[in-house]
mmCIF file of C-alpha atoms in Angstrom:
data_model
loop_
_atom_site.group_PDB
_atom_site.id
_atom_site.type_symbol
_atom_site.label_atom_id
_atom_site.label_comp_id
_atom_site.label_asym_id
_atom_site.label_seq_id
_atom_site.Cartn_x
_atom_site.Cartn_y
_atom_site.Cartn_z
ATOM 1 C CA UNK A 15 -4.281 16.771 -21.913
ATOM 2 C CA UNK A 16 -2.054 16.836 -18.833
ATOM 3 C CA UNK A 17 1.723 17.029 -19.030
ATOM 4 C CA UNK A 18 3.225 13.613 -18.525
ATOM 5 C CA UNK A 19 6.836 13.845 -17.111
ATOM 6 C CA UNK A 20 7.227 10.389 -15.779
ATOM 7 C CA UNK A 21 10.015 9.694 -18.232
ATOM 8 C CA UNK A 22 11.605 12.994 -17.680
ATOM 9 C CA UNK A 23 15.085 13.328 -16.083
ATOM 10 C CA UNK A 24 15.489 14.532 -12.485
ATOM 11 C CA UNK A 25 14.924 13.247 -9.098
ATOM 12 C CA UNK A 26 11.664 11.455 -8.147
ATOM 13 C CA UNK A 27 10.551 14.272 -5.853
ATOM 14 C CA UNK A 28 10.790 16.659 -8.799
ATOM 15 C CA UNK A 29 9.003 14.429 -11.230
ATOM 16 C CA UNK A 30 6.038 13.818 -9.047
ATOM 17 C CA UNK A 31 5.602 17.543 -8.282
ATOM 18 C CA UNK A 32 5.213 18.123 -12.023
ATOM 19 C CA UNK A 33 3.598 14.893 -13.306
ATOM 20 C CA UNK A 34 0.092 15.474 -14.535
ATOM 21 C CA UNK A 35 0.372 19.249 -14.487
ATOM 22 C CA UNK A 36 -2.068 21.048 -16.851
ATOM 23 C CA UNK A 37 -0.794 22.406 -20.144
ATOM 24 C CA UNK A 38 -0.665 25.958 -21.091
ATOM 25 C CA UNK A 39 -3.667 27.202 -23.262
ATOM 26 C CA UNK A 40 -3.412 30.604 -24.641
ATOM 27 C CA UNK A 41 -0.368 31.376 -22.596
ATOM 28 C CA UNK A 42 -1.782 30.466 -19.194
ATOM 29 C CA UNK A 43 -2.403 27.412 -17.080
ATOM 30 C CA UNK A 44 -3.560 26.670 -13.416
ATOM 31 C CA UNK A 45 -1.078 25.073 -11.085
ATOM 32 C CA UNK A 46 -3.476 22.279 -10.316
ATOM 33 C CA UNK A 47 -5.592 20.278 -12.627
ATOM 34 C CA UNK A 48 -9.211 21.352 -12.328
ATOM 35 C CA UNK A 49 -11.817 18.921 -10.976
ATOM 36 C CA UNK A 50 -13.600 17.684 -14.080
ATOM 37 C CA UNK A 51 -16.803 15.884 -13.036
ATOM 38 C CA UNK A 52 -19.023 14.259 -15.672
ATOM 39 C CA UNK A 53 -21.179 11.137 -16.116
ATOM 40 C CA UNK A 54 -21.483 11.601 -19.889
ATOM 41 C CA UNK A 55 -18.827 12.437 -22.475
ATOM 42 C CA UNK A 56 -20.204 14.439 -25.301
ATOM 43 C CA UNK A 57 -18.939 13.914 -28.929
ATOM 44 C CA UNK A 58 -18.902 16.403 -31.743
ATOM 45 C CA UNK A 59 -20.209 14.043 -34.251
ATOM 46 C CA UNK A 60 -20.989 10.270 -34.641
ATOM 47 C CA UNK A 61 -17.682 9.973 -36.506
ATOM 48 C CA UNK A 62 -15.866 11.428 -33.490
ATOM 49 C CA UNK A 63 -17.648 8.996 -31.243
ATOM 50 C CA UNK A 64 -16.693 6.081 -33.391
ATOM 51 C CA UNK A 65 -13.010 7.278 -33.379
ATOM 52 C CA UNK A 66 -12.987 7.504 -29.563
ATOM 53 C CA UNK A 67 -14.503 3.947 -29.268
ATOM 54 C CA UNK A 68 -11.935 2.583 -31.662
ATOM 55 C CA UNK A 69 -9.044 4.147 -29.841
ATOM 56 C CA UNK A 70 -10.306 2.764 -26.703
ATOM 57 C CA UNK A 71 -10.755 -0.740 -28.213
ATOM 58 C CA UNK A 72 -7.119 -0.461 -29.346
ATOM 59 C CA UNK A 73 -6.095 -0.009 -25.722
ATOM 60 C CA UNK A 74 -5.789 3.771 -25.474
ATOM 61 C CA UNK A 75 -6.568 5.283 -22.193
ATOM 62 C CA UNK A 76 -9.330 7.565 -23.462
ATOM 63 C CA UNK A 77 -12.756 8.208 -22.062
ATOM 64 C CA UNK A 78 -15.924 7.433 -24.040
ATOM 65 C CA UNK A 79 -18.058 7.597 -20.827
ATOM 66 C CA UNK A 80 -17.785 9.221 -17.510
ATOM 67 C CA UNK A 81 -16.814 5.863 -15.829
ATOM 68 C CA UNK A 82 -13.592 5.995 -17.751
ATOM 69 C CA UNK A 83 -12.499 9.131 -15.996
ATOM 70 C CA UNK A 84 -11.612 12.666 -16.889
ATOM 71 C CA UNK A 85 -8.460 14.788 -17.147
ATOM 72 C CA UNK A 86 -8.463 14.862 -13.360
ATOM 73 C CA UNK A 87 -8.112 11.153 -13.281
ATOM 74 C CA UNK A 88 -5.436 11.237 -16.049
ATOM 75 C CA UNK A 89 -3.415 13.593 -13.983
ATOM 76 C CA UNK A 90 -3.386 11.268 -10.991
ATOM 77 C CA UNK A 91 -2.587 8.330 -13.243
ATOM 78 C CA UNK A 92 0.377 10.194 -14.637
ATOM 79 C CA UNK A 93 1.590 11.057 -11.120
ATOM 80 C CA UNK A 94 1.320 7.495 -10.007
ATOM 81 C CA UNK A 95 3.287 6.279 -12.997
ATOM 82 C CA UNK A 96 5.972 8.809 -12.171
ATOM 83 C CA UNK A 97 5.977 7.461 -8.610
ATOM 84 C CA UNK A 98 5.875 3.779 -9.307
ATOM 85 C CA UNK A 99 7.081 3.336 -12.976
ATOM 86 C CA UNK A 100 5.075 1.137 -15.238
ATOM 87 C CA UNK A 101 2.971 1.747 -18.393
ATOM 88 C CA UNK A 102 -0.592 2.098 -16.978
ATOM 89 C CA UNK A 103 -2.296 2.878 -13.665
ATOM 90 C CA UNK A 104 -5.859 1.891 -12.768
ATOM 91 C CA UNK A 105 -7.726 3.766 -10.175
ATOM 92 C CA UNK A 106 -10.289 1.933 -7.974
ATOM 93 C CA UNK A 107 -12.296 2.856 -4.891
ATOM 94 C CA UNK A 108 -10.047 1.368 -2.212
ATOM 95 C CA UNK A 109 -6.901 -0.615 -1.557
ATOM 96 C CA UNK A 110 -8.875 -3.862 -1.122
ATOM 97 C CA UNK A 111 -10.592 -3.133 -4.389
ATOM 98 C CA UNK A 112 -7.199 -2.911 -6.014
ATOM 99 C CA UNK A 113 -6.259 -6.290 -4.562
ATOM 100 C CA UNK A 114 -9.527 -7.919 -5.746
ATOM 101 C CA UNK A 115 -9.048 -6.357 -9.162
ATOM 102 C CA UNK A 116 -5.636 -7.917 -9.441
ATOM 103 C CA UNK A 117 -6.785 -11.447 -8.520
ATOM 104 C CA UNK A 118 -9.979 -11.410 -10.645
ATOM 105 C CA UNK A 119 -8.122 -9.954 -13.804
ATOM 106 C CA UNK A 120 -5.415 -12.619 -13.656
ATOM 107 C CA UNK A 121 -7.017 -15.834 -12.377
ATOM 108 C CA UNK A 122 -9.363 -18.466 -13.559
ATOM 109 C CA UNK A 123 -10.998 -21.533 -11.881
ATOM 110 C CA UNK A 124 -8.435 -24.084 -11.194
ATOM 111 C CA UNK A 125 -5.587 -21.653 -10.834
ATOM 112 C CA UNK A 126 -3.217 -21.613 -7.899
ATOM 113 C CA UNK A 127 -1.812 -18.557 -6.174
ATOM 114 C CA UNK A 128 1.149 -18.333 -3.650
ATOM 115 C CA UNK A 129 0.750 -15.631 -1.032
ATOM 116 C CA UNK A 130 3.307 -14.551 1.579
ATOM 117 C CA UNK A 131 1.884 -15.371 4.940
ATOM 118 C CA UNK A 132 2.291 -11.883 6.538
ATOM 119 C CA UNK A 133 -0.175 -10.488 4.010
ATOM 120 C CA UNK A 134 -2.777 -7.780 4.715
ATOM 121 C CA UNK A 135 -5.525 -9.720 6.568
ATOM 122 C CA UNK A 136 -8.492 -8.890 4.187
ATOM 123 C CA UNK A 137 -6.687 -10.969 1.482
ATOM 124 C CA UNK A 138 -7.551 -14.098 3.551
ATOM 125 C CA UNK A 139 -11.181 -12.876 3.641
ATOM 126 C CA UNK A 140 -11.174 -12.354 -0.087
ATOM 127 C CA UNK A 141 -9.858 -15.926 -0.384
ATOM 128 C CA UNK A 142 -12.636 -17.396 1.943
ATOM 129 C CA UNK A 143 -15.470 -15.329 0.725
ATOM 130 C CA UNK A 144 -14.940 -15.262 -3.121
ATOM 131 C CA UNK A 145 -11.875 -17.044 -4.523
ATOM 132 C CA UNK A 146 -12.510 -20.435 -3.019
ATOM 133 C CA UNK A 147 -16.134 -20.235 -4.411
ATOM 134 C CA UNK A 148 -14.531 -19.521 -7.916
ATOM 135 C CA UNK A 149 -12.334 -22.543 -7.616
ATOM 136 C CA UNK A 150 -9.101 -20.526 -7.044
ATOM 137 C CA UNK A 151 -6.701 -21.927 -4.425
ATOM 138 C CA UNK A 152 -4.313 -19.869 -2.270
ATOM 139 C CA UNK A 153 -1.320 -21.272 -0.448
ATOM 140 C CA UNK A 154 0.291 -19.107 2.335
ATOM 141 C CA UNK A 155 4.031 -19.427 2.684
ATOM 142 C CA UNK A 156 7.015 -17.692 4.331
ATOM 143 C CA UNK A 157 9.349 -17.071 1.340
ATOM 144 C CA UNK A 158 12.531 -18.259 2.940
ATOM 145 C CA UNK A 159 14.767 -21.339 2.690
ATOM 146 C CA UNK A 160 13.248 -22.378 -0.630
ATOM 147 C CA UNK A 161 9.663 -22.510 0.703
ATOM 148 C CA UNK A 162 8.466 -20.229 -2.139
ATOM 149 C CA UNK A 163 9.764 -22.308 -5.001
ATOM 150 C CA UNK A 164 8.658 -25.629 -3.234
ATOM 151 C CA UNK A 165 5.134 -24.328 -3.116
ATOM 152 C CA UNK A 166 4.914 -23.744 -6.928
ATOM 153 C CA UNK A 167 2.573 -26.203 -8.784
ATOM 154 C CA UNK A 168 1.874 -26.706 -12.552
ATOM 155 C CA UNK A 169 -1.119 -24.482 -12.313
ATOM 156 C CA UNK A 170 0.380 -21.667 -10.183
ATOM 157 C CA UNK A 171 -0.491 -18.432 -12.029
ATOM 158 C CA UNK A 172 0.252 -15.738 -9.491
ATOM 159 C CA UNK A 173 2.683 -14.930 -6.662
ATOM 160 C CA UNK A 174 1.304 -12.153 -4.351
ATOM 161 C CA UNK A 175 3.462 -10.521 -1.724
ATOM 162 C CA UNK A 176 3.481 -7.561 0.624
ATOM 163 C CA UNK A 177 6.918 -6.285 1.691
ATOM 164 C CA UNK A 178 7.197 -5.099 4.401
ATOM 165 C CA UNK A 179 4.392 -7.083 5.876
ATOM 166 C CA UNK A 180 1.263 -5.455 7.307
ATOM 167 C CA UNK A 181 1.811 -5.781 11.115
ATOM 168 C CA UNK A 182 5.419 -6.990 11.852
ATOM 169 C CA UNK A 183 7.071 -5.469 8.634
ATOM 170 C CA UNK A 184 8.795 -8.583 7.560
ATOM 171 C CA UNK A 185 10.973 -7.647 4.466
ATOM 172 C CA UNK A 186 11.278 -10.103 1.698
ATOM 173 C CA UNK A 187 13.917 -10.313 -1.124
ATOM 174 C CA UNK A 188 11.742 -9.114 -3.841
ATOM 175 C CA UNK A 189 14.284 -9.316 -6.617
ATOM 176 C CA UNK A 190 14.964 -12.936 -5.627
ATOM 177 C CA UNK A 191 11.220 -13.618 -5.679
ATOM 178 C CA UNK A 192 10.982 -11.979 -9.090
ATOM 179 C CA UNK A 193 13.710 -14.345 -10.452
ATOM 180 C CA UNK A 194 11.658 -17.310 -9.299
ATOM 181 C CA UNK A 195 8.551 -16.011 -10.841
ATOM 182 C CA UNK A 196 10.285 -15.480 -14.137
ATOM 183 C CA UNK A 197 11.815 -18.999 -14.175
ATOM 184 C CA UNK A 198 8.319 -20.429 -13.885
ATOM 185 C CA UNK A 199 6.435 -17.849 -16.073
ATOM 186 C CA UNK A 200 4.346 -16.661 -13.100
ATOM 187 C CA UNK A 201 2.990 -13.147 -12.644
ATOM 188 C CA UNK A 202 4.346 -11.440 -9.569
ATOM 189 C CA UNK A 203 2.232 -8.771 -7.890
ATOM 190 C CA UNK A 204 3.054 -6.906 -4.745
ATOM 191 C CA UNK A 205 1.343 -4.701 -2.295
ATOM 192 C CA UNK A 206 3.621 -1.628 -2.064
ATOM 193 C CA UNK A 207 1.415 0.531 0.146
ATOM 194 C CA UNK A 208 4.098 0.712 2.993
ATOM 195 C CA UNK A 209 6.595 2.255 0.548
ATOM 196 C CA UNK A 210 4.149 3.925 -1.799
ATOM 197 C CA UNK A 211 6.592 4.316 -4.543
ATOM 198 C CA UNK A 212 8.670 6.965 -2.782
ATOM 199 C CA UNK A 213 10.658 4.460 -0.672
ATOM 200 C CA UNK A 214 10.704 1.451 -3.090
ATOM 201 C CA UNK A 215 9.559 0.668 -6.648
ATOM 202 C CA UNK A 216 8.816 -2.964 -7.007
ATOM 203 C CA UNK A 217 8.343 -2.802 -10.767
ATOM 204 C CA UNK A 218 12.032 -1.762 -10.946
ATOM 205 C CA UNK A 219 12.768 -4.914 -8.805
ATOM 206 C CA UNK A 220 11.059 -7.197 -11.179
ATOM 207 C CA UNK A 221 7.395 -7.280 -10.158
ATOM 208 C CA UNK A 222 4.716 -7.211 -12.843
ATOM 209 C CA UNK A 223 2.128 -5.384 -10.728
ATOM 210 C CA UNK A 224 2.240 -2.955 -7.872
ATOM 211 C CA UNK A 225 -0.860 -2.469 -5.730
ATOM 212 C CA UNK A 226 -1.366 0.554 -3.643
ATOM 213 C CA UNK A 227 -3.946 1.511 -0.977
ATOM 214 C CA UNK A 228 -3.632 5.178 -2.070
ATOM 215 C CA UNK A 229 -6.055 5.928 0.909
ATOM 216 C CA UNK A 230 -2.865 5.901 3.026
ATOM 217 C CA UNK A 231 0.419 7.721 2.224
ATOM 218 C CA UNK A 232 -0.461 8.801 -1.278
ATOM 219 C CA UNK A 233 -3.551 10.795 -0.321
ATOM 220 C CA UNK A 234 -2.099 11.446 3.057
ATOM 221 C CA UNK A 235 -4.867 13.356 4.808
ATOM 222 C CA UNK A 236 -7.286 10.607 5.896
ATOM 223 C CA UNK A 237 -10.096 12.036 3.771
ATOM 224 C CA UNK A 238 -9.911 9.820 0.654
ATOM 225 C CA UNK A 239 -10.722 6.124 -0.075
ATOM 226 C CA UNK A 240 -8.691 5.031 -3.071
ATOM 227 C CA UNK A 241 -6.753 2.202 -4.515
ATOM 228 C CA UNK A 242 -4.530 1.894 -7.595
ATOM 229 C CA UNK A 243 -3.052 -1.034 -9.652
ATOM 230 C CA UNK A 244 0.104 -0.177 -11.716
ATOM 231 C CA UNK A 245 1.141 -2.575 -14.465
ATOM 232 C CA UNK A 246 4.711 -2.944 -15.655
ATOM 233 C CA UNK A 247 4.054 -4.184 -19.152
ATOM 234 C CA UNK A 248 1.390 -3.605 -21.903
ATOM 235 C CA UNK A 249 0.427 -7.280 -21.782
ATOM 236 C CA UNK A 250 -0.398 -7.228 -18.091
ATOM 237 C CA UNK A 251 -2.022 -3.853 -18.405
ATOM 238 C CA UNK A 252 -4.392 -5.206 -21.032
ATOM 239 C CA UNK A 253 -5.553 -8.027 -18.653
ATOM 240 C CA UNK A 254 -6.107 -5.540 -15.910
ATOM 241 C CA UNK A 255 -7.882 -3.142 -18.195
ATOM 242 C CA UNK A 256 -10.354 -5.718 -19.322
ATOM 243 C CA UNK A 257 -11.372 -6.597 -15.853
ATOM 244 C CA UNK A 258 -11.299 -2.999 -14.622
ATOM 245 C CA UNK A 259 -13.876 -2.178 -17.442
ATOM 246 C CA UNK A 260 -16.404 -4.915 -16.946
ATOM 247 C CA UNK A 261 -16.296 -4.714 -13.138
ATOM 248 C CA UNK A 262 -17.323 -1.034 -13.483
ATOM 249 C CA UNK A 263 -14.655 0.267 -11.223
ATOM 250 C CA UNK A 264 -14.399 4.054 -10.923
ATOM 251 C CA UNK A 265 -13.628 6.875 -8.567
ATOM 252 C CA UNK A 266 -14.943 10.411 -8.315
ATOM 253 C CA UNK A 267 -13.050 13.377 -9.753
ATOM 254 C CA UNK A 268 -12.876 15.055 -6.369
ATOM 255 C CA UNK A 269 -11.139 12.095 -4.867
ATOM 256 C CA UNK A 270 -8.625 11.972 -7.714
ATOM 257 C CA UNK A 271 -7.951 15.652 -7.095
ATOM 258 C CA UNK A 272 -7.426 15.165 -3.374
ATOM 259 C CA UNK A 273 -5.086 12.269 -3.941
ATOM 260 C CA UNK A 274 -3.101 14.269 -6.511
ATOM 261 C CA UNK A 275 -2.706 17.034 -3.887
ATOM 262 C CA UNK A 276 -1.311 14.330 -1.503
ATOM 263 C CA UNK A 277 1.227 13.066 -4.131
ATOM 264 C CA UNK A 278 2.836 16.491 -4.361
ATOM 265 C CA UNK A 279 3.852 16.561 -0.737
ATOM 266 C CA UNK A 280 4.553 12.865 -0.236
ATOM 267 C CA UNK A 281 8.380 13.063 -0.113
ATOM 268 C CA UNK A 282 8.384 15.741 2.677
ATOM 269 C CA UNK A 283 5.666 13.966 4.624
ATOM 270 C CA UNK A 284 7.366 10.604 4.499
ATOM 271 C CA UNK A 285 10.643 12.024 5.666
ATOM 272 C CA UNK A 286 9.068 13.580 8.633
ATOM 273 C CA UNK A 287 7.110 10.317 9.447
ATOM 274 C CA UNK A 288 10.382 8.461 9.361
ATOM 275 C CA UNK A 289 12.029 11.032 11.569
ATOM 276 C CA UNK A 290 9.353 10.919 14.250
ATOM 277 C CA UNK A 291 8.894 7.155 13.960
ATOM 278 C CA UNK A 292 12.696 6.483 14.341
ATOM 279 C CA UNK A 293 12.776 8.564 17.562
ATOM 280 C CA UNK A 294 9.729 6.766 18.871
ATOM 281 C CA UNK A 295 11.025 3.279 17.998
ATOM 282 C CA UNK A 296 14.394 4.010 19.587
ATOM 283 C CA UNK A 297 12.762 5.357 22.792
ATOM 284 C CA UNK A 298 10.496 2.250 23.001
ATOM 285 C CA UNK A 299 13.555 0.072 22.864
ATOM 286 C CA UNK A 300 14.795 1.527 26.169
ATOM 287 C CA UNK A 301 11.387 1.185 28.070
ATOM 288 C CA UNK A 302 10.837 -1.505 30.718
ATOM 289 C CA UNK A 303 7.890 -3.756 29.833
ATOM 290 C CA UNK A 304 8.458 -3.237 26.148
ATOM 291 C CA UNK A 305 9.732 -6.316 24.306
ATOM 292 C CA UNK A 306 10.535 -6.527 20.633
ATOM 293 C CA UNK A 307 10.120 -3.308 18.622
ATOM 294 C CA UNK A 308 9.275 -3.880 14.978
ATOM 295 C CA UNK A 309 10.521 -1.169 12.691
ATOM 296 C CA UNK A 310 12.945 -2.107 9.673
ATOM 297 C CA UNK A 311 15.124 0.988 10.059
ATOM 298 C CA UNK A 312 16.383 -0.286 13.422
ATOM 299 C CA UNK A 313 19.717 -2.128 13.020
ATOM 300 C CA UNK A 314 18.415 -4.824 15.323
ATOM 301 C CA UNK A 315 15.387 -5.570 13.088
ATOM 302 C CA UNK A 316 15.832 -8.994 11.224
ATOM 303 C CA UNK A 317 14.921 -7.184 7.901
ATOM 304 C CA UNK A 318 17.221 -4.340 8.333
ATOM 305 C CA UNK A 319 19.918 -5.574 5.831
ATOM 306 C CA UNK A 320 17.317 -6.008 3.024
ATOM 307 C CA UNK A 321 15.697 -2.692 3.982
ATOM 308 C CA UNK A 322 19.004 -0.899 3.723
ATOM 309 C CA UNK A 323 19.779 -2.538 0.406
ATOM 310 C CA UNK A 324 16.479 -1.949 -1.308
ATOM 311 C CA UNK A 325 14.564 0.867 0.302
ATOM 312 C CA UNK A 326 15.247 4.610 0.337
ATOM 313 C CA UNK A 327 13.775 5.190 3.783
ATOM 314 C CA UNK A 328 11.018 4.149 6.222
ATOM 315 C CA UNK A 329 7.608 5.352 7.115
ATOM 316 C CA UNK A 330 5.594 6.025 10.274
ATOM 317 C CA UNK A 331 4.504 2.445 11.219
ATOM 318 C CA UNK A 332 6.042 1.042 14.477
ATOM 319 C CA UNK A 333 4.828 -2.056 16.245
ATOM 320 C CA UNK A 334 5.944 -3.263 19.726
ATOM 321 C CA UNK A 335 5.369 -6.029 22.096
ATOM 322 C CA UNK A 336 3.831 -5.282 25.527
ATOM 323 C CA UNK A 337 5.557 -7.982 27.618
ATOM 324 C CA UNK A 338 3.539 -10.014 30.118
ATOM 325 C CA UNK A 339 0.311 -8.627 28.877
ATOM 326 C CA UNK A 340 -2.693 -9.809 26.950
ATOM 327 C CA UNK A 341 -5.041 -7.879 24.729
ATOM 328 C CA UNK A 342 -7.063 -6.404 27.524
ATOM 329 C CA UNK A 343 -3.853 -4.899 28.955
ATOM 330 C CA UNK A 344 -2.830 -3.476 25.566
ATOM 331 C CA UNK A 345 -6.236 -1.922 25.288
ATOM 332 C CA UNK A 346 -5.748 -0.210 28.586
ATOM 333 C CA UNK A 347 -2.584 1.334 27.179
ATOM 334 C CA UNK A 348 -4.323 2.345 24.005
ATOM 335 C CA UNK A 349 -7.157 3.878 25.886
ATOM 336 C CA UNK A 350 -4.718 5.949 27.947
ATOM 337 C CA UNK A 351 -3.098 7.579 24.853
ATOM 338 C CA UNK A 352 -4.164 11.121 24.119
ATOM 339 C CA UNK A 353 -2.306 12.090 20.927
ATOM 340 C CA UNK A 354 -2.618 8.633 19.334
ATOM 341 C CA UNK A 355 -6.196 8.244 18.229
ATOM 342 C CA UNK A 356 -7.564 4.604 18.095
ATOM 343 C CA UNK A 357 -7.904 3.692 14.393
ATOM 344 C CA UNK A 358 -7.225 0.795 12.150
ATOM 345 C CA UNK A 359 -5.774 2.788 9.164
ATOM 346 C CA UNK A 360 -2.492 4.657 8.663
ATOM 347 C CA UNK A 361 -0.734 7.012 6.276
ATOM 348 C CA UNK A 362 -2.434 10.192 7.208
ATOM 349 C CA UNK A 363 -0.809 13.165 8.976
ATOM 350 C CA UNK A 364 -2.139 12.112 12.378
ATOM 351 C CA UNK A 365 -0.947 9.506 14.916
ATOM 352 C CA UNK A 366 -2.931 6.278 15.453
ATOM 353 C CA UNK A 367 -2.819 3.222 17.527
ATOM 354 C CA UNK A 368 -4.473 -0.117 17.124
ATOM 355 C CA UNK A 369 -4.268 -3.263 19.227
ATOM 356 C CA UNK A 370 -3.356 -6.238 17.039
ATOM 357 C CA UNK A 371 -5.701 -9.195 17.313
ATOM 358 C CA UNK A 372 -3.804 -12.289 18.368
ATOM 359 C CA UNK A 373 -5.383 -14.411 15.572
ATOM 360 C CA UNK A 374 -3.743 -12.115 13.015
ATOM 361 C CA UNK A 375 -0.402 -12.605 14.475
ATOM 362 C CA UNK A 376 -0.754 -16.459 14.363
ATOM 363 C CA UNK A 377 -0.708 -16.236 10.599
ATOM 364 C CA UNK A 378 2.846 -14.841 10.585
ATOM 365 C CA UNK A 379 5.612 -17.439 10.521
ATOM 366 C CA UNK A 380 8.002 -14.953 12.132
ATOM 367 C CA UNK A 381 5.743 -14.294 15.138
ATOM 368 C CA UNK A 382 7.364 -16.017 18.137
ATOM 369 C CA UNK A 383 6.957 -13.525 20.982
ATOM 370 C CA UNK A 384 4.908 -13.611 24.260
ATOM 371 C CA UNK A 385 2.803 -10.633 24.886
ATOM 372 C CA UNK A 386 0.357 -8.246 23.185
ATOM 373 C CA UNK A 387 1.171 -6.102 20.137
ATOM 374 C CA UNK A 388 0.259 -2.456 19.583
ATOM 375 C CA UNK A 389 0.770 -0.930 16.212
ATOM 376 C CA UNK A 390 1.447 2.757 15.975
ATOM 377 C CA UNK A 391 1.298 4.995 13.017
ATOM 378 C CA UNK A 392 3.549 7.877 13.960
ATOM 379 C CA UNK A 393 2.187 11.038 12.569
ATOM 380 C CA UNK A 394 3.475 14.572 11.921
ATOM 381 C CA UNK A 395 3.089 15.815 15.481
ATOM 382 C CA UNK A 396 6.189 16.805 17.442
ATOM 383 C CA UNK A 397 8.190 13.661 18.286
ATOM 384 C CA UNK A 398 8.796 14.623 21.854
ATOM 385 C CA UNK A 399 5.096 15.120 22.461
ATOM 386 C CA UNK A 400 4.319 11.759 21.075
ATOM 387 C CA UNK A 401 6.964 10.085 23.252
ATOM 388 C CA UNK A 402 5.581 11.953 26.358
ATOM 389 C CA UNK A 403 2.074 10.571 25.474
ATOM 390 C CA UNK A 404 3.491 7.073 25.189
ATOM 391 C CA UNK A 405 5.380 7.347 28.484
ATOM 392 C CA UNK A 406 2.304 8.308 30.428
ATOM 393 C CA UNK A 407 0.297 5.608 28.884
ATOM 394 C CA UNK A 408 2.938 2.863 29.371
ATOM 395 C CA UNK A 409 3.202 3.850 33.062
ATOM 396 C CA UNK A 410 -0.280 2.335 33.458
ATOM 397 C CA UNK A 411 0.810 -0.996 31.732
ATOM 398 C CA UNK A 412 2.018 -3.043 34.768
ATOM 399 C CA UNK A 413 -1.229 -2.490 36.615
ATOM 400 C CA UNK A 414 -3.280 -3.042 33.510
ATOM 401 C CA UNK A 415 -1.428 -6.300 32.875
ATOM 402 C CA UNK A 416 -2.032 -7.606 36.339
ATOM 403 C CA UNK A 417 -5.653 -6.616 36.244
ATOM 404 C CA UNK A 418 -6.105 -8.333 32.815
ATOM 405 C CA UNK A 419 -4.241 -11.545 33.779
ATOM 406 C CA UNK A 420 -5.960 -11.741 37.118
ATOM 407 C CA UNK A 421 -9.453 -11.408 35.529
#
């Protein structure tokens, strides 16, 4: 068994360095949990097999088959619990798989879900491709001025949020949303990938479920596809566990090992992402042709007060408006960048840029700007080098905008 220190005293950074560490055997132990790969679990006897099955049926997180994971998986689960809190962590192949598991575990035909309108775009695809066919209805709202509570129906079973939002980083008052959910006996789940436990713990703020695309900051090296669902209570965990089992969701031991490696360095990586992103965001604010800069750590950001109250820092995501430009002009800027690779993901050590599709912005109630949006993931390179790269690319923006607008 691994050593579970999630309840131990000490700072979070200390706990996640040691959570899931292998125990000493005969006086020695490796630093890292070995990669334990297996498809079959052997039992010493039929009696031992019956005992394991009974323990699993009673809810214990023990493997009776390879799909249930190994000690490598248990180590990562322990580390995620140290990071996020909660009673049980479930590992799945991707962040979208974690979202899908949450919906399928908690909902039945005829149920209603309230979703914040700045949600990760594939949630809407999940809605259109699967949930509607299953008779599950989703309503998208901006949770301000009483809109959230007004959207509740007698058959509302789930509130699903993401804070900050995916593209413009809208920050919502999650403790207030949790109070609404509790008043109406509704489960509250939130996508916490932006904060990844190190910057904010939604379970401590009253959420019942935290969803992670561990592909991103948790793994941190752009070489793993991984998701996780963390449950705050045993009752919610039991519902997730039942769906997790019958859906056959599992990940390889090698991916669990790589993600565990990422957890160990998450605090120092995130601090450097924030350092670099803050410099880039502040510099962007001074540039001609750049309109609104979206980054919650900026005092001018509408969500800054809530960010300062609830979060322990920021990450590497910065979006900005290229004024007077359309998508074609923004693509010219993206193509001119040399250190920012063009890519849709984020959370790795490298810098990335993506041009935001206008139709995705139309779904955000807070979007009221004119121009094209570029989303940056500011990586761990030198901040001055990243700014120099942006400067040379933005110098081409006026000509590109005129060319694009003129056809």
